[in-house]
Every structure is written in structure tokens, then in C-alpha cells.
Amino acid sequence: MASTQGAEVLVASNRGPVSYTVGPDGALTSRRGGGGLVSGLSAIGPDTDAVWVCAALGDGDREAVRRADGGLLPEADTGGQRVRMLGIDPRTHAEAYNGIANSVLWFVHHMLYQTPLEPVFDAEFRQQWEAYREYNRAFAEALAEEAAPGAAVLIQDYHLALAPRMLRELRPDLRIGHFSHTPWAPPDYFRLLPDDIAAELLSGILGADRAAFLTRRWADAFTACCHAVLGPGIPSGTEIGVHGLGADADFLRERAHRADVSERMVTLRDEIGEGRRTIVRVDRTELSKNIARGLLAYRRLLVDHPEWRERVVHVAFAYPSRQDLAVYRAYTDEVRRIAEEINAEFGTADWTPVLLHVEDDFARSLAAYRLADVALVNPIRDGMNLVAKEVPVVSDEGVALVLSREAGAYEELAEDAITVNPYDVVGTAEALHEALTLPPAERAERSKRLATAATALPPTRWFLDQLNALRG
């Protein structure tokens, strides 16, 4: 059901700015989220009619959709934003989200397949692909219903790669943008996909007036895939754009000095021990984050540089991600196993080499940011990686950043980071040693420059730049 007044600006994403849970008494409880899109939408001002279209992700969300009769959610739940949540059939959503978006498209763009055995694009894959089409079609139809004539529509990420073309066919009057938050695979890897599927994905995004990416590298890879799959000189008026996303400095600095963060700093200091250095990482247990090799590099550091034994602690926060997929559960177990082996091999009565936490706690993450001497960010591939940008912003004494050259953030931060090949465990161990031995003055100066670069493109500017470019 469309709202009665067409929106001038629309955002579409799988996850919205609010989620719901159903209590034992049947009452709905809403929880608002944050992030760049939330900040960006708030920046356009209350006088602009805007609607956010998202999917219901659980039973609470679907109940909220039912009570709203498929229309806009109560603004009391959404912080004043106009949000339409789509009650897509749970099986369709699961096959589109887990079967295609997270198990195929994510793996392709992050180059995660073990190619002797995977991928296998069989009849089940084709069934799931049809669900992905249905999921994208539901978004396109909702956006077509909600949009005012000539409205600007910003469609987000790999979950909705087909929606721009579908929406273009329904509403040729709209200005449509698509933004990819992931890396984009190079042509040789992208063409692991069946030829017709690869062409459909690219043509879907090319239905937009503007396709944007986090870095020039990912934008160039998309263009190269278009030429390789669709042919040179493809007849498309799609403009290719780049919009880097920076850290929200004001929010982070204010949030990092609240009482709950200070309490967690006390606890962490006690766990680390007096006078010890800290190597901090904060990630989801997502395959591309490369947590296992990071732990192996830390173990190599303790072997090759025994002088660091009992003098450094690796604070590793590995928060659960996509635990409904078996490969992610297995990866989380492997991370735990390696951490336990390091502690068993090197630990002493008063020194635990690895402090591994797998329960999500944002205040504790900020506490670790403030205490970090070294930040380890070593993804296999990452569209941007905001942790690399957030730690220098929040750090109390200055932090040395060990950064994978395969993170999108590398384009902006490489000059003052210590760069690593994410597959090279020995090289990463040496980078950790270099970071730990940086003179305090140099570390502080590097950290200051990193923070400046990290906050050059705050979320509000990132969003508004996209919107203004789309509107021309």
C-alpha cells in the first residue's frame, strides 16, 4: 500500500533503520539502528518528503508490517522517518538473501570461493535465483508506488542489483542510483557466474542513471566486467561515480566518552595487565575479514620475536555474523580454536596472550579503540572497512594501523598505515612488530593524519554527494 503523498527522495536497502521484536504478551518493541544511511537521510532536512523501503527480516518485523497494513510504519518507532517495510515471503527472502546475496554474490565480489569444489551452479541455484528476482521485483514495485514524479531513488548494495532495471521499466521518469558497498570482482572472477546471470546482474545495475562505488578500483572493475560480459561500447547512459565513506567523528568521539565505555576500559585494563601493549581488532566473524590469519600472524610474532611474550596482548573482538550459514559457524569455531591454541602454547599464570570476545558489545569495542596501541585490519577484500577509520579517530594516545592493501580504505590511508598482503602471515607478523616498535611521537603523528583522512567524507556528505550527483 503506497503512502498518500509521493516521496521526493527514496532509499532502498535490505535492512532498514528499525527492527521489531514480539514480546510474550504480543506487544511489539522497536529498536532503531544507525549508520551512514540514517545520518544521510537526516541531513536532507524535514521539509523533503523521503521514504525508506526495506525488507522485514524476522517475525517481529513481519508483524509490524501486518499491523501497518503494508503501509508506512509508525513514525514514533522510526525516529520520525517515513519507512515502508516489505513483508516478502520468508522463504523467498531466505533464498534471495542467504542463497544468492550472501552465498554467491558476496563470495564472488570478495573472491572467497575454493574453486576446485565451488561454486556449483545447479538447479537449486536457478531456483534461488528466481527468488532473488522476486525479491528485487518487490522492491521495484514498492518504490514505483511510493515515488513522486521525477523523484530520486538511491538503491543500496548487492542485495538489490536487479532492482534499478526493474524500476526503470515501471517508472522511466525517476532518477535512479545504485550504490555498491562491497568490492567489485575483476572480470575473470566475476565470470565464474553463469553467462546469463552475469549479464543480468550488470544490466540490472545499468538500469540506473548512476552506479556508484566506494573506491575508484571497484568502479573500474565494474566497468571492466561490463565490457567483458556485455561487449565494448555498451549502449548505456549510466554514469559511474565514486563516493568514499568516512567515519562519523562527532558521534564516535561523544559516544566513546560515555560512562559505559569508561567502565569497560577499566575491565579491559584489568584483563590486559599493567604496562602491556595492545593489538586490537574488531570485526564480524565474516569470512572476508581474515581473522584466522590475523591470529596466526600474532602467533608468528610471538615465535619470531619472543621479546614480546608477556608484554603484548591481542584483543580480538569477533562478533557473530550469518550464523545461520554452516560455513560461517565453522569459521567462528576455527577462530576460537586458534585463539585457544595460542593461549595454551604461550600463556602464563598472569598473561593471556589473546583476549577473544564473540559477544557483540559496541561500548566495549569503543573502549578497545581508545586503548589500542596497534589496530590490525587485514581483510582479504573489503569494500571500505570503517574500523580502519574509526580507531584513529577514537584512540587516546595514538594508534599504529596495520592495514591490508585489499581494503577499500587503503586508497585513503595507505600513506600513514603499515601495509600488509592479507595472505602473508609472516609479513603480517613483521608488520605487527614494526607497529609495536614505532616511536610514540611518530605513532601519534601518523594517527593524527589517519584521523584527518578518515573523517574527510562523513556519512552525511557521502549521502548528499550521491543525491546531488543523481539530481544533476
Tab-separated table of N, CA and C in Angstrom, residues 181-337:
chain	number	residue	atom	x	y	z
A	181	HIS	N	28.245	-1.326	-1.802
A	181	HIS	CA	29.051	-1.188	-0.580
A	181	HIS	C	30.174	-2.220	-0.511
A	182	THR	N	30.147	-3.204	-1.397
A	182	THR	CA	31.173	-4.239	-1.428
A	182	THR	C	32.249	-3.872	-2.440
A	183	PRO	N	33.342	-4.654	-2.475
A	183	PRO	CA	34.226	-4.570	-3.631
A	183	PRO	C	33.461	-5.036	-4.878
A	184	TRP	N	34.060	-4.844	-6.041
A	184	TRP	CA	33.526	-5.460	-7.243
A	184	TRP	C	34.600	-6.383	-7.811
A	185	ALA	N	34.203	-7.582	-8.169
A	185	ALA	CA	35.168	-8.582	-8.633
A	185	ALA	C	35.751	-8.196	-9.987
A	186	PRO	N	37.009	-8.544	-10.249
A	186	PRO	CA	37.577	-8.351	-11.592
A	186	PRO	C	36.909	-9.296	-12.580
A	187	PRO	N	36.987	-9.001	-13.868
A	187	PRO	CA	36.240	-9.786	-14.868
A	187	PRO	C	36.481	-11.290	-14.809
A	188	ASP	N	37.723	-11.721	-14.683
A	188	ASP	CA	37.993	-13.158	-14.701
A	188	ASP	C	37.275	-13.881	-13.566
A	189	TYR	N	37.171	-13.229	-12.412
A	189	TYR	CA	36.495	-13.867	-11.278
A	189	TYR	C	34.983	-13.703	-11.388
A	190	PHE	N	34.536	-12.533	-11.819
A	190	PHE	CA	33.106	-12.293	-11.974
A	190	PHE	C	32.489	-13.306	-12.934
A	191	ARG	N	33.285	-13.726	-13.919
A	191	ARG	CA	32.762	-14.638	-14.932
A	191	ARG	C	32.739	-16.096	-14.485
A	192	LEU	N	33.004	-16.336	-13.191
A	192	LEU	CA	32.618	-17.620	-12.607
A	192	LEU	C	31.107	-17.804	-12.687
A	193	LEU	N	30.368	-16.706	-12.606
A	193	LEU	CA	28.916	-16.760	-12.699
A	193	LEU	C	28.496	-17.257	-14.084
A	194	PRO	N	27.371	-17.962	-14.171
A	194	PRO	CA	26.853	-18.308	-15.499
A	194	PRO	C	26.701	-17.048	-16.353
A	195	ASP	N	26.937	-17.183	-17.645
A	195	ASP	CA	26.966	-16.011	-18.520
A	195	ASP	C	25.675	-15.207	-18.464
A	196	ASP	N	24.530	-15.898	-18.450
A	196	ASP	CA	23.265	-15.161	-18.442
A	196	ASP	C	23.043	-14.433	-17.124
A	197	ILE	N	23.497	-15.037	-16.027
A	197	ILE	CA	23.341	-14.404	-14.709
A	197	ILE	C	24.265	-13.190	-14.596
A	198	ALA	N	25.503	-13.339	-15.054
A	198	ALA	CA	26.440	-12.213	-15.039
A	198	ALA	C	25.880	-11.047	-15.840
A	199	ALA	N	25.332	-11.336	-17.018
A	199	ALA	CA	24.764	-10.273	-17.854
A	199	ALA	C	23.549	-9.640	-17.197
A	200	GLU	N	22.720	-10.455	-16.541
A	200	GLU	CA	21.520	-9.916	-15.886
A	200	GLU	C	21.885	-8.996	-14.720
A	201	LEU	N	22.902	-9.380	-13.952
A	201	LEU	CA	23.351	-8.538	-12.840
A	201	LEU	C	23.846	-7.181	-13.333
A	202	LEU	N	24.714	-7.211	-14.322
A	202	LEU	CA	25.264	-5.953	-14.843
A	202	LEU	C	24.171	-5.103	-15.468
A	203	SER	N	23.300	-5.723	-16.261
A	203	SER	CA	22.217	-4.970	-16.899
A	203	SER	C	21.258	-4.403	-15.862
A	204	GLY	N	21.088	-5.133	-14.752
A	204	GLY	CA	20.234	-4.621	-13.684
A	204	GLY	C	20.752	-3.316	-13.122
A	205	ILE	N	22.030	-3.271	-12.812
A	205	ILE	CA	22.621	-2.040	-12.279
A	205	ILE	C	22.651	-0.948	-13.344
A	206	LEU	N	22.884	-1.331	-14.598
A	206	LEU	CA	22.916	-0.346	-15.678
A	206	LEU	C	21.536	0.238	-15.991
A	207	GLY	N	20.508	-0.278	-15.347
A	207	GLY	CA	19.201	0.365	-15.424
A	207	GLY	C	19.154	1.668	-14.660
A	208	ALA	N	20.160	1.906	-13.823
A	208	ALA	CA	20.232	3.149	-13.048
A	208	ALA	C	20.840	4.269	-13.889
A	209	ASP	N	20.486	5.499	-13.548
A	209	ASP	CA	21.144	6.652	-14.164
A	209	ASP	C	22.584	6.765	-13.691
A	210	ARG	N	22.823	6.251	-12.468
A	210	ARG	CA	24.147	6.413	-11.879
A	210	ARG	C	24.457	5.192	-11.030
A	211	ALA	N	25.624	4.602	-11.240
A	211	ALA	CA	26.100	3.480	-10.433
A	211	ALA	C	27.346	3.948	-9.695
A	212	ALA	N	27.329	3.844	-8.379
A	212	ALA	CA	28.424	4.404	-7.584
A	212	ALA	C	29.062	3.338	-6.703
A	213	PHE	N	30.343	3.597	-6.351
A	213	PHE	CA	31.165	2.645	-5.620
A	213	PHE	C	31.993	3.390	-4.580
A	214	LEU	N	32.566	2.617	-3.643
A	214	LEU	CA	33.325	3.225	-2.555
A	214	LEU	C	34.707	3.696	-2.983
A	215	THR	N	35.286	3.053	-3.999
A	215	THR	CA	36.618	3.440	-4.469
A	215	THR	C	36.671	3.375	-5.993
A	216	ARG	N	37.656	4.047	-6.551
A	216	ARG	CA	37.848	4.005	-7.994
A	216	ARG	C	38.188	2.584	-8.448
A	217	ARG	N	38.914	1.839	-7.635
A	217	ARG	CA	39.274	0.469	-8.003
A	217	ARG	C	38.033	-0.376	-8.259
A	218	TRP	N	37.046	-0.298	-7.379
A	218	TRP	CA	35.829	-1.093	-7.549
A	218	TRP	C	35.013	-0.572	-8.741
A	219	ALA	N	34.983	0.726	-8.941
A	219	ALA	CA	34.264	1.287	-10.092
A	219	ALA	C	34.880	0.814	-11.407
A	220	ASP	N	36.197	0.817	-11.469
A	220	ASP	CA	36.884	0.378	-12.689
A	220	ASP	C	36.654	-1.114	-12.942
A	221	ALA	N	36.590	-1.904	-11.864
A	221	ALA	CA	36.338	-3.338	-12.028
A	221	ALA	C	34.940	-3.571	-12.589
A	222	PHE	N	33.962	-2.797	-12.128
A	222	PHE	CA	32.602	-2.917	-12.660
A	222	PHE	C	32.582	-2.593	-14.149
A	223	THR	N	33.218	-1.510	-14.522
A	223	THR	CA	33.259	-1.127	-15.935
A	223	THR	C	33.929	-2.209	-16.771
A	224	ALA	N	35.023	-2.773	-16.258
A	224	ALA	CA	35.721	-3.838	-16.982
A	224	ALA	C	34.831	-5.059	-17.146
A	225	CYS	N	34.036	-5.389	-16.124
A	225	CYS	CA	33.110	-6.514	-16.227
A	225	CYS	C	32.036	-6.243	-17.278
A	226	CYS	N	31.547	-5.012	-17.321
A	226	CYS	CA	30.542	-4.665	-18.332
A	226	CYS	C	31.092	-4.892	-19.740
A	227	HIS	N	32.314	-4.441	-19.990
A	227	HIS	CA	32.911	-4.611	-21.310
A	227	HIS	C	33.180	-6.082	-21.614
A	228	ALA	N	33.614	-6.846	-20.605
A	228	ALA	CA	33.940	-8.248	-20.830
A	228	ALA	C	32.692	-9.084	-21.075
A	229	VAL	N	31.615	-8.794	-20.358
A	229	VAL	CA	30.411	-9.625	-20.421
A	229	VAL	C	29.430	-9.132	-21.475
A	230	LEU	N	29.238	-7.814	-21.532
A	230	LEU	CA	28.211	-7.242	-22.408
A	230	LEU	C	28.778	-6.734	-23.726
A	231	GLY	N	30.093	-6.604	-23.791
A	231	GLY	CA	30.724	-6.135	-25.020
A	231	GLY	C	31.172	-4.698	-24.898
A	232	PRO	N	32.202	-4.320	-25.641
A	232	PRO	CA	32.710	-2.939	-25.584
A	232	PRO	C	31.679	-1.959	-26.142
A	233	GLY	N	31.730	-0.744	-25.634
A	233	GLY	CA	30.827	0.293	-26.107
A	233	GLY	C	29.379	0.001	-25.796
A	234	ILE	N	29.130	-0.541	-24.591
A	234	ILE	CA	27.764	-0.917	-24.224
A	234	ILE	C	26.843	0.296	-24.300
A	235	PRO	N	25.643	0.126	-24.863
A	235	PRO	CA	24.724	1.256	-25.022
A	235	PRO	C	24.003	1.578	-23.721
A	236	SER	N	24.672	2.292	-22.875
A	236	SER	CA	24.066	2.666	-21.603
A	236	SER	C	24.444	4.096	-21.265
A	237	GLY	N	23.478	4.823	-20.762
A	237	GLY	CA	23.758	6.183	-20.320
A	237	GLY	C	24.112	6.257	-18.854
A	238	THR	N	24.418	5.126	-18.251
A	238	THR	CA	24.710	5.097	-16.817
A	238	THR	C	26.033	5.797	-16.522
A	239	GLU	N	25.989	6.730	-15.606
A	239	GLU	CA	27.197	7.411	-15.136
A	239	GLU	C	27.815	6.603	-14.003
A	240	ILE	N	29.127	6.485	-13.992
A	240	ILE	CA	29.837	5.763	-12.939
A	240	ILE	C	30.424	6.781	-11.962
A	241	GLY	N	30.154	6.585	-10.669
A	241	GLY	CA	30.631	7.521	-9.664
A	241	GLY	C	31.372	6.831	-8.537
A	242	VAL	N	32.125	7.618	-7.776
A	242	VAL	CA	32.870	7.117	-6.618
A	242	VAL	C	32.586	8.022	-5.429
A	243	HIS	N	32.186	7.419	-4.324
A	243	HIS	CA	31.922	8.168	-3.102
A	243	HIS	C	32.481	7.385	-1.918
A	244	GLY	N	33.643	7.778	-1.430
A	244	GLY	CA	34.202	7.144	-0.248
A	244	GLY	C	33.378	7.490	0.977
A	245	LEU	N	33.355	6.561	1.924
A	245	LEU	CA	32.593	6.756	3.154
A	245	LEU	C	33.553	6.869	4.328
A	246	GLY	N	33.437	7.963	5.068
A	246	GLY	CA	34.325	8.186	6.202
A	246	GLY	C	33.655	7.915	7.533
A	247	ALA	N	34.411	8.064	8.584
A	247	ALA	CA	33.911	7.853	9.940
A	247	ALA	C	33.118	9.068	10.400
A	248	ASP	N	32.154	8.827	11.253
A	248	ASP	CA	31.330	9.889	11.839
A	248	ASP	C	32.030	10.355	13.118
A	249	ALA	N	32.923	11.320	12.971
A	249	ALA	CA	33.817	11.704	14.072
A	249	ALA	C	33.058	12.237	15.277
A	250	ASP	N	32.094	13.105	15.055
A	250	ASP	CA	31.375	13.711	16.184
A	250	ASP	C	30.671	12.645	17.013
A	251	PHE	N	29.965	11.743	16.331
A	251	PHE	CA	29.262	10.679	17.056
A	251	PHE	C	30.248	9.794	17.806
A	252	LEU	N	31.321	9.353	17.136
A	252	LEU	CA	32.254	8.420	17.753
A	252	LEU	C	32.931	9.018	18.982
A	253	ARG	N	33.372	10.258	18.859
A	253	ARG	CA	34.095	10.870	19.985
A	253	ARG	C	33.171	11.106	21.173
A	254	GLU	N	31.940	11.482	20.902
A	254	GLU	CA	30.994	11.670	22.017
A	254	GLU	C	30.648	10.333	22.647
A	255	ARG	N	30.347	9.336	21.798
A	255	ARG	CA	29.917	8.026	22.312
A	255	ARG	C	31.051	7.331	23.065
A	256	ALA	N	32.289	7.544	22.623
A	256	ALA	CA	33.428	6.857	23.226
A	256	ALA	C	33.775	7.383	24.616
A	257	HIS	N	33.152	8.468	25.041
A	257	HIS	CA	33.465	9.022	26.363
A	257	HIS	C	32.275	8.966	27.312
A	258	ARG	N	31.330	8.094	27.014
A	258	ARG	CA	30.228	7.873	27.942
A	258	ARG	C	30.665	6.910	29.047
A	259	ALA	N	29.840	6.856	30.094
A	259	ALA	CA	30.211	6.095	31.286
A	259	ALA	C	30.376	4.607	31.001
A	260	ASP	N	29.518	4.037	30.137
A	260	ASP	CA	29.626	2.595	29.911
A	260	ASP	C	30.938	2.228	29.225
A	261	VAL	N	31.448	3.116	28.384
A	261	VAL	CA	32.740	2.871	27.749
A	261	VAL	C	33.860	2.958	28.783
A	262	SER	N	33.793	3.940	29.647
A	262	SER	CA	34.806	4.072	30.702
A	262	SER	C	34.825	2.843	31.602
A	263	GLU	N	33.652	2.308	31.920
A	263	GLU	CA	33.585	1.098	32.744
A	263	GLU	C	34.267	-0.079	32.047
A	264	ARG	N	34.043	-0.206	30.746
A	264	ARG	CA	34.639	-1.319	30.017
A	264	ARG	C	36.149	-1.138	29.846
A	265	MET	N	36.604	0.108	29.821
A	265	MET	CA	38.047	0.344	29.773
A	265	MET	C	38.724	-0.168	31.041
A	266	VAL	N	38.084	0.028	32.174
A	266	VAL	CA	38.635	-0.471	33.436
A	266	VAL	C	38.749	-1.989	33.398
A	267	THR	N	37.689	-2.641	32.925
A	267	THR	CA	37.689	-4.101	32.840
A	267	THR	C	38.758	-4.600	31.873
A	268	LEU	N	38.868	-3.964	30.721
A	268	LEU	CA	39.870	-4.381	29.738
A	268	LEU	C	41.285	-4.195	30.272
A	269	ARG	N	41.530	-3.075	30.946
A	269	ARG	CA	42.865	-2.853	31.511
A	269	ARG	C	43.229	-3.963	32.503
A	270	ASP	N	42.243	-4.367	33.290
A	270	ASP	CA	42.495	-5.444	34.252
A	270	ASP	C	42.817	-6.748	33.528
A	271	GLU	N	42.088	-7.034	32.436
A	271	GLU	CA	42.318	-8.266	31.678
A	271	GLU	C	43.664	-8.240	30.957
A	272	ILE	N	44.052	-7.078	30.460
A	272	ILE	CA	45.308	-6.944	29.715
A	272	ILE	C	46.504	-7.035	30.661
A	273	GLY	N	46.441	-6.329	31.757
A	273	GLY	CA	47.536	-6.320	32.720
A	273	GLY	C	48.351	-5.048	32.632
A	274	GLU	N	48.944	-4.684	33.716
A	274	GLU	CA	49.681	-3.424	33.841
A	274	GLU	C	50.875	-3.369	32.893
A	275	GLY	N	50.967	-2.260	32.141
A	275	GLY	CA	52.147	-1.976	31.339
A	275	GLY	C	52.253	-2.727	30.028
A	276	ARG	N	51.248	-3.496	29.659
A	276	ARG	CA	51.336	-4.270	28.422
A	276	ARG	C	50.800	-3.476	27.233
A	277	ARG	N	51.345	-3.785	26.054
A	277	ARG	CA	50.864	-3.179	24.807
A	277	ARG	C	49.665	-3.958	24.289
A	278	THR	N	48.889	-3.317	23.430
A	278	THR	CA	47.678	-3.954	22.917
A	278	THR	C	47.622	-3.899	21.391
A	279	ILE	N	47.311	-5.043	20.806
A	279	ILE	CA	46.966	-5.137	19.377
A	279	ILE	C	45.469	-5.426	19.326
A	280	VAL	N	44.712	-4.531	18.718
A	280	VAL	CA	43.249	-4.619	18.747
A	280	VAL	C	42.706	-4.895	17.350
A	281	ARG	N	41.728	-5.784	17.272
A	281	ARG	CA	40.928	-5.920	16.056
A	281	ARG	C	39.459	-6.021	16.477
A	282	VAL	N	38.586	-5.442	15.678
A	282	VAL	CA	37.144	-5.513	15.912
A	282	VAL	C	36.497	-5.853	14.577
A	283	ASP	N	35.893	-7.016	14.499
A	283	ASP	CA	35.308	-7.492	13.246
A	283	ASP	C	34.092	-8.345	13.523
A	284	ARG	N	33.286	-8.533	12.501
A	284	ARG	CA	32.339	-9.629	12.489
A	284	ARG	C	33.093	-10.889	12.059
A	285	THR	N	32.599	-12.055	12.492
A	285	THR	CA	33.239	-13.306	12.052
A	285	THR	C	32.762	-13.599	10.629
A	286	GLU	N	33.164	-12.738	9.745
A	286	GLU	CA	32.809	-12.803	8.336
A	286	GLU	C	34.044	-13.308	7.596
A	287	LEU	N	33.850	-14.207	6.639
A	287	LEU	CA	34.983	-14.897	6.021
A	287	LEU	C	36.013	-13.946	5.434
A	288	SER	N	35.562	-12.842	4.875
A	288	SER	CA	36.489	-11.920	4.215
A	288	SER	C	37.343	-11.125	5.199
A	289	LYS	N	36.986	-11.115	6.483
A	289	LYS	CA	37.718	-10.293	7.456
A	289	LYS	C	39.083	-10.868	7.815
A	290	ASN	N	39.288	-12.170	7.550
A	290	ASN	CA	40.632	-12.745	7.660
A	290	ASN	C	41.125	-12.842	9.103
A	291	ILE	N	40.193	-13.114	10.006
A	291	ILE	CA	40.547	-13.160	11.430
A	291	ILE	C	41.516	-14.305	11.718
A	292	ALA	N	41.296	-15.453	11.085
A	292	ALA	CA	42.152	-16.617	11.366
A	292	ALA	C	43.611	-16.329	11.029
A	293	ARG	N	43.870	-15.737	9.849
A	293	ARG	CA	45.267	-15.424	9.500
A	293	ARG	C	45.822	-14.332	10.407
A	294	GLY	N	44.976	-13.432	10.865
A	294	GLY	CA	45.447	-12.421	11.812
A	294	GLY	C	45.945	-13.048	13.101
A	295	LEU	N	45.213	-14.050	13.596
A	295	LEU	CA	45.650	-14.760	14.799
A	295	LEU	C	46.938	-15.539	14.543
A	296	LEU	N	47.029	-16.149	13.374
A	296	LEU	CA	48.255	-16.879	13.040
A	296	LEU	C	49.455	-15.935	12.932
A	297	ALA	N	49.219	-14.725	12.432
A	297	ALA	CA	50.304	-13.739	12.361
A	297	ALA	C	50.741	-13.320	13.766
A	298	TYR	N	49.787	-13.172	14.678
A	298	TYR	CA	50.126	-12.833	16.068
A	298	TYR	C	50.952	-13.968	16.695
A	299	ARG	N	50.556	-15.218	16.429
A	299	ARG	CA	51.341	-16.340	16.933
A	299	ARG	C	52.763	-16.293	16.371
A	300	ARG	N	52.891	-15.977	15.069
A	300	ARG	CA	54.208	-15.878	14.446
A	300	ARG	C	55.039	-14.782	15.101
A	301	LEU	N	54.388	-13.684	15.459
A	301	LEU	CA	55.085	-12.600	16.167
A	301	LEU	C	55.705	-13.116	17.463
A	302	LEU	N	54.937	-13.897	18.218
A	302	LEU	CA	55.436	-14.409	19.498
A	302	LEU	C	56.565	-15.422	19.307
A	303	VAL	N	56.546	-16.140	18.164
A	303	VAL	CA	57.615	-17.100	17.874
A	303	VAL	C	58.882	-16.377	17.423
A	304	ASP	N	58.721	-15.455	16.470
A	304	ASP	CA	59.886	-14.790	15.866
A	304	ASP	C	60.453	-13.685	16.745
A	305	HIS	N	59.633	-13.116	17.603
A	305	HIS	CA	60.071	-12.014	18.480
A	305	HIS	C	59.662	-12.345	19.913
A	306	PRO	N	60.343	-13.282	20.532
A	306	PRO	CA	59.960	-13.711	21.881
A	306	PRO	C	60.036	-12.603	22.919
A	307	GLU	N	60.695	-11.495	22.553
A	307	GLU	CA	60.753	-10.379	23.491
A	307	GLU	C	59.372	-9.782	23.777
A	308	TRP	N	58.394	-10.082	22.905
A	308	TRP	CA	57.039	-9.561	23.110
A	308	TRP	C	56.190	-10.456	24.007
A	309	ARG	N	56.699	-11.638	24.338
A	309	ARG	CA	55.917	-12.508	25.223
A	309	ARG	C	55.742	-11.849	26.590
A	310	GLU	N	54.543	-11.899	27.077
A	310	GLU	CA	54.124	-11.288	28.351
A	310	GLU	C	54.132	-9.759	28.309
A	311	ARG	N	54.467	-9.175	27.114
A	311	ARG	CA	54.486	-7.713	27.012
A	311	ARG	C	53.397	-7.162	26.099
A	312	VAL	N	52.668	-8.066	25.425
A	312	VAL	CA	51.627	-7.615	24.496
A	312	VAL	C	50.438	-8.563	24.595
A	313	VAL	N	49.246	-8.005	24.380
A	313	VAL	CA	48.008	-8.793	24.365
A	313	VAL	C	47.245	-8.463	23.083
A	314	HIS	N	46.753	-9.508	22.437
A	314	HIS	CA	45.916	-9.324	21.250
A	314	HIS	C	44.458	-9.332	21.696
A	315	VAL	N	43.825	-8.161	21.653
A	315	VAL	CA	42.416	-8.024	21.998
A	315	VAL	C	41.626	-8.197	20.701
A	316	ALA	N	40.955	-9.340	20.584
A	316	ALA	CA	40.277	-9.695	19.330
A	316	ALA	C	38.786	-9.826	19.580
A	317	PHE	N	38.037	-8.901	19.031
A	317	PHE	CA	36.582	-8.961	19.108
A	317	PHE	C	36.072	-9.485	17.770
A	318	ALA	N	35.472	-10.659	17.797
A	318	ALA	CA	34.994	-11.327	16.582
A	318	ALA	C	33.513	-11.619	16.777
A	319	TYR	N	32.689	-10.678	16.370
A	319	TYR	CA	31.269	-10.747	16.666
A	319	TYR	C	30.531	-11.625	15.658
A	320	PRO	N	29.559	-12.402	16.112
A	320	PRO	CA	28.890	-13.368	15.226
A	320	PRO	C	28.275	-12.714	13.995
A	321	SER	N	28.381	-13.411	12.878
A	321	SER	CA	27.820	-12.939	11.616
A	321	SER	C	27.280	-14.116	10.837
A	322	ARG	N	26.060	-14.011	10.340
A	322	ARG	CA	25.465	-15.004	9.429
A	322	ARG	C	25.583	-16.424	9.970
A	323	GLN	N	25.265	-16.575	11.255
A	323	GLN	CA	25.423	-17.880	11.883
A	323	GLN	C	24.386	-18.897	11.417
A	324	ASP	N	23.435	-18.475	10.587
A	324	ASP	CA	22.506	-19.436	10.001
A	324	ASP	C	23.129	-20.168	8.815
A	325	LEU	N	24.340	-19.754	8.398
A	325	LEU	CA	25.061	-20.441	7.334
A	325	LEU	C	26.172	-21.295	7.951
A	326	ALA	N	26.222	-22.573	7.557
A	326	ALA	CA	27.158	-23.522	8.179
A	326	ALA	C	28.611	-23.087	8.030
A	327	VAL	N	28.971	-22.503	6.884
A	327	VAL	CA	30.362	-22.121	6.653
A	327	VAL	C	30.795	-21.019	7.620
A	328	TYR	N	29.864	-20.168	8.025
A	328	TYR	CA	30.199	-19.115	8.982
A	328	TYR	C	30.324	-19.672	10.394
A	329	ARG	N	29.483	-20.636	10.733
A	329	ARG	CA	29.609	-21.271	12.054
A	329	ARG	C	30.946	-21.994	12.166
A	330	ALA	N	31.320	-22.669	11.087
A	330	ALA	CA	32.602	-23.382	11.096
A	330	ALA	C	33.769	-22.408	11.217
A	331	TYR	N	33.653	-21.267	10.553
A	331	TYR	CA	34.726	-20.268	10.619
A	331	TYR	C	34.857	-19.706	12.033
A	332	THR	N	33.726	-19.417	12.667
A	332	THR	CA	33.750	-18.927	14.048
A	332	THR	C	34.414	-19.946	14.966
A	333	ASP	N	34.108	-21.222	14.776
A	333	ASP	CA	34.736	-22.276	15.579
A	333	ASP	C	36.248	-22.314	15.348
A	334	GLU	N	36.671	-22.111	14.101
A	334	GLU	CA	38.103	-22.132	13.790
A	334	GLU	C	38.824	-20.958	14.461
A	335	VAL	N	38.202	-19.791	14.466
A	335	VAL	CA	38.781	-18.630	15.146
A	335	VAL	C	38.966	-18.929	16.628
A	336	ARG	N	37.954	-19.513	17.246
A	336	ARG	CA	38.065	-19.868	18.664
A	336	ARG	C	39.200	-20.871	18.881
A	337	ARG	N	39.280	-21.869	18.004
A	337	ARG	CA	40.299	-22.913	18.156
A	337	ARG	C	41.707	-22.331	18.108
